[in-house]
Amino acid sequence: MKKNMLLLLFFIGTIGYSQDWKTDFNLTKQEAVTQNKPILLVFSGSDWCAPCIKLDKNIWQSAEFKKYAAENLILERADFPKKKQNQLEAQIKKQNQDLAEIYNKDGIFPLVVVLDTTGKVLGTTSYKNISPTEYIGLLNSFLK
């Protein structure tokens, strides 16, 4: 019984901080303005880029980051998968390429860009082998 109750509490806690990664930058900007929150734009190669996969697993999927993001950020992922079965719709693919031309001209993967509500770059970073707490601190340093 205790084990079942603990599992239930764990799942409820996880659901409370689910991530909402957007893929339509126009809607992301609108939401950022409405909620007065900065945008976290991530350029990722989800099925081929080892550091991108580590960043997702170690930072984005952590309960600590999920809670922080839900309270402080609007999340946008510009993914560039290579495997045929993971290809994106043409419209999203074009949008991601357009975003890369503006915010990721050097083609860095992963690239994490923090933007204000107008799309101005506040800071950039990439994968770092640090804890979620340290990564959140790094992101916060861009917001000061």
mmCIF file with all atom_site columns, C-alpha atoms in Angstrom:
data_model
loop_
_atom_site.group_PDB
_atom_site.id
_atom_site.type_symbol
_atom_site.label_atom_id
_atom_site.label_alt_id
_atom_site.label_comp_id
_atom_site.label_asym_id
_atom_site.label_entity_id
_atom_site.label_seq_id
_atom_site.pdbx_PDB_ins_code
_atom_site.Cartn_x
_atom_site.Cartn_y
_atom_site.Cartn_z
_atom_site.occupancy
_atom_site.B_iso_or_equiv
_atom_site.pdbx_formal_charge
_atom_site.auth_seq_id
_atom_site.auth_comp_id
_atom_site.auth_asym_id
_atom_site.auth_atom_id
_atom_site.pdbx_PDB_model_num
ATOM 1   C CA . MET A 1 1   ? 0.000  0.000  0.000   1.00 0.00 ? 1   MET A CA 1
ATOM 2   C CA . LYS A 1 2   ? 2.775  2.441  0.939   1.00 0.00 ? 2   LYS A CA 1
ATOM 3   C CA . LYS A 1 3   ? 4.620  1.591  -2.254  1.00 0.00 ? 3   LYS A CA 1
ATOM 4   C CA . ASN A 1 4   ? 1.510  2.306  -4.350  1.00 0.00 ? 4   ASN A CA 1
ATOM 5   C CA . MET A 1 5   ? 0.964  5.628  -2.579  1.00 0.00 ? 5   MET A CA 1
ATOM 6   C CA . LEU A 1 6   ? 4.581  6.670  -3.213  1.00 0.00 ? 6   LEU A CA 1
ATOM 7   C CA . LEU A 1 7   ? 4.273  5.779  -6.892  1.00 0.00 ? 7   LEU A CA 1
ATOM 8   C CA . LEU A 1 8   ? 1.059  7.773  -7.158  1.00 0.00 ? 8   LEU A CA 1
ATOM 9   C CA . LEU A 1 9   ? 2.664  10.823 -5.532  1.00 0.00 ? 9   LEU A CA 1
ATOM 10  C CA . PHE A 1 10  ? 5.670  10.521 -7.848  1.00 0.00 ? 10  PHE A CA 1
ATOM 11  C CA . PHE A 1 11  ? 3.495  10.467 -10.971 1.00 0.00 ? 11  PHE A CA 1
ATOM 12  C CA . ILE A 1 12  ? 1.329  13.354 -9.778  1.00 0.00 ? 12  ILE A CA 1
ATOM 13  C CA . GLY A 1 13  ? 4.455  15.402 -9.089  1.00 0.00 ? 13  GLY A CA 1
ATOM 14  C CA . THR A 1 14  ? 5.857  14.602 -12.521 1.00 0.00 ? 14  THR A CA 1
ATOM 15  C CA . ILE A 1 15  ? 2.627  15.524 -14.286 1.00 0.00 ? 15  ILE A CA 1
ATOM 16  C CA . GLY A 1 16  ? 2.524  18.853 -12.474 1.00 0.00 ? 16  GLY A CA 1
ATOM 17  C CA . TYR A 1 17  ? 5.667  20.013 -14.252 1.00 0.00 ? 17  TYR A CA 1
ATOM 18  C CA . SER A 1 18  ? 5.288  18.626 -17.739 1.00 0.00 ? 18  SER A CA 1
ATOM 19  C CA . GLN A 1 19  ? 7.171  20.488 -20.406 1.00 0.00 ? 19  GLN A CA 1
ATOM 20  C CA . ASP A 1 20  ? 5.465  22.300 -23.200 1.00 0.00 ? 20  ASP A CA 1
ATOM 21  C CA . TRP A 1 21  ? 8.030  22.576 -25.999 1.00 0.00 ? 21  TRP A CA 1
ATOM 22  C CA . LYS A 1 22  ? 6.558  24.634 -28.796 1.00 0.00 ? 22  LYS A CA 1
ATOM 23  C CA . THR A 1 23  ? 7.322  24.330 -32.500 1.00 0.00 ? 23  THR A CA 1
ATOM 24  C CA . ASP A 1 24  ? 5.594  27.437 -33.862 1.00 0.00 ? 24  ASP A CA 1
ATOM 25  C CA . PHE A 1 25  ? 7.806  30.443 -33.192 1.00 0.00 ? 25  PHE A CA 1
ATOM 26  C CA . ASN A 1 26  ? 5.070  32.993 -33.898 1.00 0.00 ? 26  ASN A CA 1
ATOM 27  C CA . LEU A 1 27  ? 2.853  31.420 -31.237 1.00 0.00 ? 27  LEU A CA 1
ATOM 28  C CA . THR A 1 28  ? 5.849  31.168 -28.914 1.00 0.00 ? 28  THR A CA 1
ATOM 29  C CA . LYS A 1 29  ? 6.519  34.904 -29.246 1.00 0.00 ? 29  LYS A CA 1
ATOM 30  C CA . GLN A 1 30  ? 2.840  35.695 -28.635 1.00 0.00 ? 30  GLN A CA 1
ATOM 31  C CA . GLU A 1 31  ? 2.821  33.543 -25.511 1.00 0.00 ? 31  GLU A CA 1
ATOM 32  C CA . ALA A 1 32  ? 6.057  35.143 -24.289 1.00 0.00 ? 32  ALA A CA 1
ATOM 33  C CA . VAL A 1 33  ? 4.470  38.593 -24.600 1.00 0.00 ? 33  VAL A CA 1
ATOM 34  C CA . THR A 1 34  ? 1.207  37.491 -22.984 1.00 0.00 ? 34  THR A CA 1
ATOM 35  C CA . GLN A 1 35  ? 2.969  35.835 -20.039 1.00 0.00 ? 35  GLN A CA 1
ATOM 36  C CA . ASN A 1 36  ? 5.869  38.323 -19.954 1.00 0.00 ? 36  ASN A CA 1
ATOM 37  C CA . LYS A 1 37  ? 8.418  35.496 -19.939 1.00 0.00 ? 37  LYS A CA 1
ATOM 38  C CA . PRO A 1 38  ? 11.649 35.038 -21.884 1.00 0.00 ? 38  PRO A CA 1
ATOM 39  C CA . ILE A 1 39  ? 11.944 32.406 -24.597 1.00 0.00 ? 39  ILE A CA 1
ATOM 40  C CA . LEU A 1 40  ? 14.336 29.476 -24.370 1.00 0.00 ? 40  LEU A CA 1
ATOM 41  C CA . LEU A 1 41  ? 15.076 28.524 -27.990 1.00 0.00 ? 41  LEU A CA 1
ATOM 42  C CA . VAL A 1 42  ? 16.957 25.244 -28.381 1.00 0.00 ? 42  VAL A CA 1
ATOM 43  C CA . PHE A 1 43  ? 18.572 24.088 -31.625 1.00 0.00 ? 43  PHE A CA 1
ATOM 44  C CA . SER A 1 44  ? 18.790 20.326 -31.427 1.00 0.00 ? 44  SER A CA 1
ATOM 45  C CA . GLY A 1 45  ? 19.603 17.283 -33.495 1.00 0.00 ? 45  GLY A CA 1
ATOM 46  C CA . SER A 1 46  ? 17.412 14.959 -31.467 1.00 0.00 ? 46  SER A CA 1
ATOM 47  C CA . ASP A 1 47  ? 18.344 11.725 -33.228 1.00 0.00 ? 47  ASP A CA 1
ATOM 48  C CA . TRP A 1 48  ? 22.014 12.221 -34.129 1.00 0.00 ? 48  TRP A CA 1
ATOM 49  C CA . CYS A 1 49  ? 23.656 14.815 -31.834 1.00 0.00 ? 49  CYS A CA 1
ATOM 50  C CA . ALA A 1 50  ? 25.084 13.141 -28.709 1.00 0.00 ? 50  ALA A CA 1
ATOM 51  C CA . PRO A 1 51  ? 25.438 16.387 -26.699 1.00 0.00 ? 51  PRO A CA 1
ATOM 52  C CA . CYS A 1 52  ? 21.832 17.307 -27.654 1.00 0.00 ? 52  CYS A CA 1
ATOM 53  C CA . ILE A 1 53  ? 20.608 13.975 -26.329 1.00 0.00 ? 53  ILE A CA 1
ATOM 54  C CA . LYS A 1 54  ? 22.628 14.426 -23.107 1.00 0.00 ? 54  LYS A CA 1
ATOM 55  C CA . LEU A 1 55  ? 21.255 17.950 -22.643 1.00 0.00 ? 55  LEU A CA 1
ATOM 56  C CA . ASP A 1 56  ? 17.721 16.626 -23.020 1.00 0.00 ? 56  ASP A CA 1
ATOM 57  C CA . LYS A 1 57  ? 18.269 13.707 -20.659 1.00 0.00 ? 57  LYS A CA 1
ATOM 58  C CA . ASN A 1 58  ? 20.355 15.452 -17.991 1.00 0.00 ? 58  ASN A CA 1
ATOM 59  C CA . ILE A 1 59  ? 18.826 18.930 -17.945 1.00 0.00 ? 59  ILE A CA 1
ATOM 60  C CA . TRP A 1 60  ? 15.534 19.305 -19.824 1.00 0.00 ? 60  TRP A CA 1
ATOM 61  C CA . GLN A 1 61  ? 14.047 16.090 -18.395 1.00 0.00 ? 61  GLN A CA 1
ATOM 62  C CA . SER A 1 62  ? 15.091 16.803 -14.803 1.00 0.00 ? 62  SER A CA 1
ATOM 63  C CA . ALA A 1 63  ? 12.290 17.586 -12.363 1.00 0.00 ? 63  ALA A CA 1
ATOM 64  C CA . GLU A 1 64  ? 14.178 20.681 -11.231 1.00 0.00 ? 64  GLU A CA 1
ATOM 65  C CA . PHE A 1 65  ? 14.383 22.151 -14.740 1.00 0.00 ? 65  PHE A CA 1
ATOM 66  C CA . LYS A 1 66  ? 10.779 21.243 -15.539 1.00 0.00 ? 66  LYS A CA 1
ATOM 67  C CA . LYS A 1 67  ? 9.609  23.158 -12.471 1.00 0.00 ? 67  LYS A CA 1
ATOM 68  C CA . TYR A 1 68  ? 11.855 26.132 -13.275 1.00 0.00 ? 68  TYR A CA 1
ATOM 69  C CA . ALA A 1 69  ? 10.773 26.233 -16.922 1.00 0.00 ? 69  ALA A CA 1
ATOM 70  C CA . ALA A 1 70  ? 7.068  26.023 -16.090 1.00 0.00 ? 70  ALA A CA 1
ATOM 71  C CA . GLU A 1 71  ? 7.402  29.063 -13.847 1.00 0.00 ? 71  GLU A CA 1
ATOM 72  C CA . ASN A 1 72  ? 9.916  31.159 -15.809 1.00 0.00 ? 72  ASN A CA 1
ATOM 73  C CA . LEU A 1 73  ? 10.227 30.348 -19.520 1.00 0.00 ? 73  LEU A CA 1
ATOM 74  C CA . ILE A 1 74  ? 8.451  29.745 -22.796 1.00 0.00 ? 74  ILE A CA 1
ATOM 75  C CA . LEU A 1 75  ? 10.135 26.770 -24.497 1.00 0.00 ? 75  LEU A CA 1
ATOM 76  C CA . GLU A 1 76  ? 10.739 26.488 -28.254 1.00 0.00 ? 76  GLU A CA 1
ATOM 77  C CA . ARG A 1 77  ? 12.616 23.608 -29.866 1.00 0.00 ? 77  ARG A CA 1
ATOM 78  C CA . ALA A 1 78  ? 14.064 23.927 -33.364 1.00 0.00 ? 78  ALA A CA 1
ATOM 79  C CA . ASP A 1 79  ? 14.885 20.305 -34.120 1.00 0.00 ? 79  ASP A CA 1
ATOM 80  C CA . PHE A 1 80  ? 16.938 19.068 -37.059 1.00 0.00 ? 80  PHE A CA 1
ATOM 81  C CA . PRO A 1 81  ? 16.516 15.273 -37.078 1.00 0.00 ? 81  PRO A CA 1
ATOM 82  C CA . LYS A 1 82  ? 18.354 13.233 -39.709 1.00 0.00 ? 82  LYS A CA 1
ATOM 83  C CA . LYS A 1 83  ? 16.608 9.867  -39.573 1.00 0.00 ? 83  LYS A CA 1
ATOM 84  C CA . LYS A 1 84  ? 13.864 9.445  -42.143 1.00 0.00 ? 84  LYS A CA 1
ATOM 85  C CA . GLN A 1 85  ? 11.280 8.280  -39.595 1.00 0.00 ? 85  GLN A CA 1
ATOM 86  C CA . ASN A 1 86  ? 11.838 11.443 -37.512 1.00 0.00 ? 86  ASN A CA 1
ATOM 87  C CA . GLN A 1 87  ? 11.477 14.003 -40.291 1.00 0.00 ? 87  GLN A CA 1
ATOM 88  C CA . LEU A 1 88  ? 9.374  17.052 -39.512 1.00 0.00 ? 88  LEU A CA 1
ATOM 89  C CA . GLU A 1 89  ? 6.530  18.554 -41.492 1.00 0.00 ? 89  GLU A CA 1
ATOM 90  C CA . ALA A 1 90  ? 7.779  20.822 -44.285 1.00 0.00 ? 90  ALA A CA 1
ATOM 91  C CA . GLN A 1 91  ? 6.373  23.938 -42.614 1.00 0.00 ? 91  GLN A CA 1
ATOM 92  C CA . ILE A 1 92  ? 8.171  23.254 -39.303 1.00 0.00 ? 92  ILE A CA 1
ATOM 93  C CA . LYS A 1 93  ? 11.368 22.284 -41.118 1.00 0.00 ? 93  LYS A CA 1
ATOM 94  C CA . LYS A 1 94  ? 11.341 25.603 -43.024 1.00 0.00 ? 94  LYS A CA 1
ATOM 95  C CA . GLN A 1 95  ? 10.622 27.579 -39.864 1.00 0.00 ? 95  GLN A CA 1
ATOM 96  C CA . ASN A 1 96  ? 13.534 25.874 -38.074 1.00 0.00 ? 96  ASN A CA 1
ATOM 97  C CA . GLN A 1 97  ? 15.853 26.682 -40.984 1.00 0.00 ? 97  GLN A CA 1
ATOM 98  C CA . ASP A 1 98  ? 14.694 30.309 -40.897 1.00 0.00 ? 98  ASP A CA 1
ATOM 99  C CA . LEU A 1 99  ? 15.315 30.449 -37.138 1.00 0.00 ? 99  LEU A CA 1
ATOM 100 C CA . ALA A 1 100 ? 18.793 28.989 -37.654 1.00 0.00 ? 100 ALA A CA 1
ATOM 101 C CA . GLU A 1 101 ? 19.598 31.690 -40.221 1.00 0.00 ? 101 GLU A CA 1
ATOM 102 C CA . ILE A 1 102 ? 18.806 34.315 -37.595 1.00 0.00 ? 102 ILE A CA 1
ATOM 103 C CA . TYR A 1 103 ? 19.952 32.742 -34.313 1.00 0.00 ? 103 TYR A CA 1
ATOM 104 C CA . ASN A 1 104 ? 22.335 29.894 -35.230 1.00 0.00 ? 104 ASN A CA 1
ATOM 105 C CA . LYS A 1 105 ? 24.352 31.015 -38.250 1.00 0.00 ? 105 LYS A CA 1
ATOM 106 C CA . ASP A 1 106 ? 27.315 28.831 -37.244 1.00 0.00 ? 106 ASP A CA 1
ATOM 107 C CA . GLY A 1 107 ? 25.217 25.648 -37.066 1.00 0.00 ? 107 GLY A CA 1
ATOM 108 C CA . ILE A 1 108 ? 26.108 24.804 -33.454 1.00 0.00 ? 108 ILE A CA 1
ATOM 109 C CA . PHE A 1 109 ? 24.334 21.797 -31.913 1.00 0.00 ? 109 PHE A CA 1
ATOM 110 C CA . PRO A 1 110 ? 23.028 21.989 -29.350 1.00 0.00 ? 110 PRO A CA 1
ATOM 111 C CA . LEU A 1 111 ? 22.635 25.738 -29.127 1.00 0.00 ? 111 LEU A CA 1
ATOM 112 C CA . VAL A 1 112 ? 20.546 27.235 -26.352 1.00 0.00 ? 112 VAL A CA 1
ATOM 113 C CA . VAL A 1 113 ? 19.435 30.814 -26.969 1.00 0.00 ? 113 VAL A CA 1
ATOM 114 C CA . VAL A 1 114 ? 17.627 32.919 -24.377 1.00 0.00 ? 114 VAL A CA 1
ATOM 115 C CA . LEU A 1 115 ? 15.488 35.631 -25.980 1.00 0.00 ? 115 LEU A CA 1
ATOM 116 C CA . ASP A 1 116 ? 13.416 38.459 -24.609 1.00 0.00 ? 116 ASP A CA 1
ATOM 117 C CA . THR A 1 117 ? 9.798  38.874 -25.682 1.00 0.00 ? 117 THR A CA 1
ATOM 118 C CA . THR A 1 118 ? 10.856 40.842 -28.784 1.00 0.00 ? 118 THR A CA 1
ATOM 119 C CA . GLY A 1 119 ? 13.288 38.159 -29.989 1.00 0.00 ? 119 GLY A CA 1
ATOM 120 C CA . LYS A 1 120 ? 16.446 39.962 -28.837 1.00 0.00 ? 120 LYS A CA 1
ATOM 121 C CA . VAL A 1 121 ? 19.226 37.577 -27.770 1.00 0.00 ? 121 VAL A CA 1
ATOM 122 C CA . LEU A 1 122 ? 19.961 37.810 -24.048 1.00 0.00 ? 122 LEU A CA 1
ATOM 123 C CA . GLY A 1 123 ? 22.509 34.989 -23.985 1.00 0.00 ? 123 GLY A CA 1
ATOM 124 C CA . THR A 1 124 ? 23.612 31.739 -25.581 1.00 0.00 ? 124 THR A CA 1
ATOM 125 C CA . THR A 1 125 ? 25.095 28.518 -24.310 1.00 0.00 ? 125 THR A CA 1
ATOM 126 C CA . SER A 1 126 ? 25.341 24.871 -25.255 1.00 0.00 ? 126 SER A CA 1
ATOM 127 C CA . TYR A 1 127 ? 25.586 21.523 -23.504 1.00 0.00 ? 127 TYR A CA 1
ATOM 128 C CA . LYS A 1 128 ? 27.599 21.638 -20.313 1.00 0.00 ? 128 LYS A CA 1
ATOM 129 C CA . ASN A 1 129 ? 28.269 18.688 -18.051 1.00 0.00 ? 129 ASN A CA 1
ATOM 130 C CA . ILE A 1 130 ? 26.800 20.414 -14.998 1.00 0.00 ? 130 ILE A CA 1
ATOM 131 C CA . SER A 1 131 ? 23.855 19.847 -12.692 1.00 0.00 ? 131 SER A CA 1
ATOM 132 C CA . PRO A 1 132 ? 20.376 21.167 -13.444 1.00 0.00 ? 132 PRO A CA 1
ATOM 133 C CA . THR A 1 133 ? 20.845 23.681 -10.600 1.00 0.00 ? 133 THR A CA 1
ATOM 134 C CA . GLU A 1 134 ? 24.027 25.021 -12.193 1.00 0.00 ? 134 GLU A CA 1
ATOM 135 C CA . TYR A 1 135 ? 22.417 25.123 -15.639 1.00 0.00 ? 135 TYR A CA 1
ATOM 136 C CA . ILE A 1 136 ? 19.448 27.068 -14.273 1.00 0.00 ? 136 ILE A CA 1
ATOM 137 C CA . GLY A 1 137 ? 21.926 29.485 -12.678 1.00 0.00 ? 137 GLY A CA 1
ATOM 138 C CA . LEU A 1 138 ? 23.594 29.941 -16.061 1.00 0.00 ? 138 LEU A CA 1
ATOM 139 C CA . LEU A 1 139 ? 20.243 30.670 -17.725 1.00 0.00 ? 139 LEU A CA 1
ATOM 140 C CA . ASN A 1 140 ? 19.339 33.100 -14.946 1.00 0.00 ? 140 ASN A CA 1
ATOM 141 C CA . SER A 1 141 ? 22.601 34.977 -15.519 1.00 0.00 ? 141 SER A CA 1
ATOM 142 C CA . PHE A 1 142 ? 21.300 35.919 -18.977 1.00 0.00 ? 142 PHE A CA 1
ATOM 143 C CA . LEU A 1 143 ? 18.123 37.385 -17.504 1.00 0.00 ? 143 LEU A CA 1
ATOM 144 C CA . LYS A 1 144 ? 19.793 39.990 -15.269 1.00 0.00 ? 144 LYS A CA 1
#
